[in-house]
CSV table of C-alpha atoms in Angstrom, one decimal:
chain,number,residue,atom,x,y,z
A,624,MET,CA,107.4,46.1,55.9
A,625,GLU,CA,104.5,47.9,57.5
A,626,ILE,CA,100.9,46.9,57.5
A,627,ARG,CA,98.5,49.7,58.3
A,628,GLU,CA,95.0,51.0,57.5
A,629,ALA,CA,95.0,53.1,54.3
A,630,ALA,CA,94.5,56.9,54.4
A,631,LEU,CA,93.2,59.3,51.8
A,632,ALA,CA,96.8,60.2,51.1
A,633,ASP,CA,97.3,56.7,49.7
A,634,VAL,CA,94.6,56.9,47.0
A,635,SER,CA,96.9,57.8,44.1
A,636,ALA,CA,99.4,55.1,45.0
A,637,LEU,CA,96.5,52.6,45.4
A,638,VAL,CA,95.1,53.5,41.9
A,639,ALA,CA,98.5,53.0,40.3
A,640,LEU,CA,99.1,49.7,42.2
A,641,ALA,CA,95.6,48.4,41.2
A,642,ALA,CA,96.3,49.2,37.5
A,643,ARG,CA,99.5,47.2,37.8
A,644,THR,CA,98.2,44.2,39.7
A,645,PHE,CA,94.7,43.6,38.6
A,646,PRO,CA,95.7,42.4,35.1
A,647,LEU,CA,98.0,39.8,36.7
A,648,ALA,CA,95.0,38.0,38.2
A,649,CYS,CA,93.0,37.9,35.0
A,650,PRO,CA,92.7,34.8,32.8
A,651,PRO,CA,94.1,34.9,29.3
A,652,SER,CA,90.5,34.7,28.0
A,653,LEU,CA,89.9,38.3,29.1
A,654,SER,CA,90.5,41.0,26.5
A,655,THR,CA,92.8,43.9,27.2
A,656,GLU,CA,89.9,46.2,26.5
A,657,SER,CA,87.7,44.5,29.2
A,658,ILE,CA,90.5,44.6,31.7
A,659,GLU,CA,91.2,48.3,31.1
A,660,ARG,CA,87.5,49.2,31.3
A,661,PHE,CA,87.2,47.3,34.6
A,662,ILE,CA,90.2,49.2,36.0
A,663,ALA,CA,88.9,52.6,34.8
A,664,ASP,CA,85.4,51.9,36.1
A,665,ASN,CA,86.2,50.2,39.4
A,666,LEU,CA,89.8,50.8,40.5
A,667,ASN,CA,89.8,54.6,40.2
A,668,ALA,CA,90.4,57.3,42.8
A,669,GLU,CA,86.7,57.7,43.5
A,670,SER,CA,86.3,54.0,44.3
A,671,PHE,CA,89.4,53.9,46.6
A,672,THR,CA,88.2,57.1,48.3
A,673,ASP,CA,84.8,55.7,48.9
A,674,TRP,CA,86.2,52.4,50.3
A,675,ILE,CA,88.6,54.3,52.7
A,676,GLU,CA,85.7,56.6,53.9
A,677,ALA,CA,83.0,53.9,54.2
A,678,PRO,CA,82.4,52.7,57.7
A,679,THR,CA,81.7,49.1,56.5
A,680,THR,CA,84.9,48.8,54.5
A,681,ARG,CA,88.5,48.6,55.6
A,682,VAL,CA,91.4,49.2,53.2
A,683,THR,CA,94.7,47.9,54.5
A,684,VAL,CA,98.1,48.6,52.8
A,685,GLY,CA,101.4,46.9,52.9
A,686,VAL,CA,104.2,49.5,52.7
A,687,VAL,CA,107.8,48.6,51.8
A,688,ASP,CA,110.5,51.3,52.0
A,689,GLY,CA,107.8,54.0,52.1
A,690,VAL,CA,106.0,52.7,49.0
A,691,VAL,CA,102.5,51.2,49.0
A,692,SER,CA,103.2,47.8,47.6
A,693,ALA,CA,100.1,45.7,48.4
A,694,TYR,CA,96.5,46.3,49.5
A,695,LEU,CA,93.5,44.4,50.8
A,696,VAL,CA,89.8,45.6,50.8
A,697,LEU,CA,87.6,44.0,53.4
A,698,ILE,CA,83.9,44.6,53.4
A,699,ASP,CA,81.6,44.0,56.5
A,700,GLU,CA,78.7,41.7,55.5
A,701,GLY,CA,77.4,41.1,59.1
A,702,GLU,CA,78.5,37.6,60.2
A,703,ALA,CA,81.0,37.5,57.4
A,704,ARG,CA,83.7,39.8,56.0
A,705,PHE,CA,84.3,39.8,52.2
A,706,VAL,CA,87.8,40.1,50.9
A,707,SER,CA,87.0,42.1,47.9
A,708,LYS,CA,90.6,42.8,46.8
A,709,CYS,CA,94.0,41.4,47.8
A,710,TYR,CA,96.9,42.3,45.6
A,711,ALA,CA,100.6,42.7,45.9
A,712,ALA,CA,103.1,44.2,43.5
A,713,PRO,CA,104.7,41.4,41.5
A,714,GLU,CA,108.1,42.1,42.8
A,715,PHE,CA,106.8,41.2,46.3
A,716,HIS,CA,105.1,37.9,45.3
A,717,GLY,CA,106.4,35.2,47.6
A,718,HIS,CA,107.9,37.7,50.1
A,719,GLY,CA,105.1,37.5,52.7
A,720,LEU,CA,103.5,40.8,52.1
A,721,ALA,CA,100.1,39.4,51.0
A,722,ASP,CA,100.3,36.8,53.8
A,723,ALA,CA,100.8,39.7,56.3
A,724,LEU,CA,97.8,41.6,54.9
A,725,LEU,CA,95.5,38.5,54.9
A,726,ASN,CA,96.6,37.6,58.5
A,727,GLU,CA,95.8,41.1,59.6
A,728,ALA,CA,92.4,40.8,57.9
A,729,ILE,CA,91.8,37.5,59.7
A,730,GLU,CA,92.7,39.0,63.1
A,731,PHE,CA,90.6,42.1,62.4
A,732,ALA,CA,87.5,40.1,61.4
A,733,THR,CA,87.9,37.6,64.3
A,734,ALA,CA,88.2,40.5,66.8
A,735,ARG,CA,84.9,41.8,65.5
A,736,ASP,CA,83.1,38.4,66.0
A,737,ALA,CA,82.9,37.7,62.2
A,738,HIS,CA,82.2,34.0,61.6
A,739,TRP,CA,83.7,33.8,58.1
A,740,LEU,CA,86.0,35.4,55.6
A,741,ARG,CA,84.7,35.0,52.1
A,742,LEU,CA,86.2,35.9,48.7
A,743,GLY,CA,85.9,35.1,45.0
A,744,VAL,CA,88.8,34.1,42.8
A,745,ASN,CA,88.9,33.3,39.1
A,746,LYS,CA,88.9,29.6,38.5
A,747,ALA,CA,91.9,29.9,36.3
A,748,ASN,CA,94.0,31.8,38.9
A,749,VAL,CA,95.7,28.7,40.4
A,750,ARG,CA,98.3,30.7,42.2
A,751,ALA,CA,95.7,32.7,44.1
A,752,ILE,CA,93.6,29.6,44.9
A,753,ARG,CA,96.7,27.9,46.4
A,754,PHE,CA,97.5,31.1,48.3
A,755,TYR,CA,94.1,31.1,50.0
A,756,GLU,CA,94.1,27.4,50.6
A,757,ARG,CA,97.4,27.7,52.4
A,758,HIS,CA,95.5,30.1,54.8
A,759,GLY,CA,92.8,27.6,55.4
A,760,PHE,CA,90.2,28.8,52.9
A,761,VAL,CA,88.1,26.1,51.1
A,762,ILE,CA,86.0,26.3,48.0
A,763,VAL,CA,82.3,26.5,48.9
A,764,GLY,CA,80.6,27.6,45.7
A,765,GLU,CA,80.8,29.5,42.4
A,766,ARG,CA,79.8,33.0,41.2
A,767,THR,CA,80.1,35.0,38.0
A,768,PHE,CA,82.2,38.1,37.9
A,769,THR,CA,81.9,40.7,35.1
A,770,VAL,CA,85.1,42.3,33.8
A,771,GLY,CA,84.3,44.9,31.1
A,772,ASP,CA,81.8,43.2,28.9
A,773,GLN,CA,83.0,39.7,29.7
A,774,ILE,CA,81.6,37.3,32.3
A,775,GLU,CA,84.0,35.1,34.1
A,776,SER,CA,83.5,32.1,36.4
A,777,ASP,CA,84.9,32.4,40.0
A,778,HIS,CA,85.3,30.0,42.9
A,779,VAL,CA,83.9,31.3,46.2
A,780,LEU,CA,86.2,30.5,49.0
A,781,GLU,CA,85.5,30.7,52.7
A,782,LEU,CA,87.5,30.6,55.9
A,783,ALA,CA,85.7,29.7,59.2
A,784,LEU,CA,86.9,32.1,62.0
A,785,THR,CA,87.1,31.4,65.7
A,786,SER,CA,86.1,34.3,67.8
A,787,ALA,CA,88.7,35.8,70.1
């Protein structure tokens, strides 16, 4: 397993992985059409290229046997870093790949004097909530998140960081 910063050469693999993994995090209330529209509009080659090239965004990948199998998108918001995306291929759930990505993001943010990591997760995604709570995140609020033409309710979670 290798954890590294994404490169433009990873874009097509990231698009394919996002199309596989995003639906797994969606609640049953979301229609297939809304999920497909979100993927087409937000998890496309242009989006990943923009994130990789943006100076305020860091895309990290988990590579297993030469294949991009997980990714995390971290956005600089000043005193906080926002974990916009954190997904692993289902065959690697429970194998430590997402843990390694999140730990790298925590180290990266801490080294840059961020005070918090924040993220949103659908209230129905119990597995993801437990994953983040294992890493010390706590629920601090709520937000809405639009997928296609449907509005979902998310928890906002936060992790207080200690500067290096």
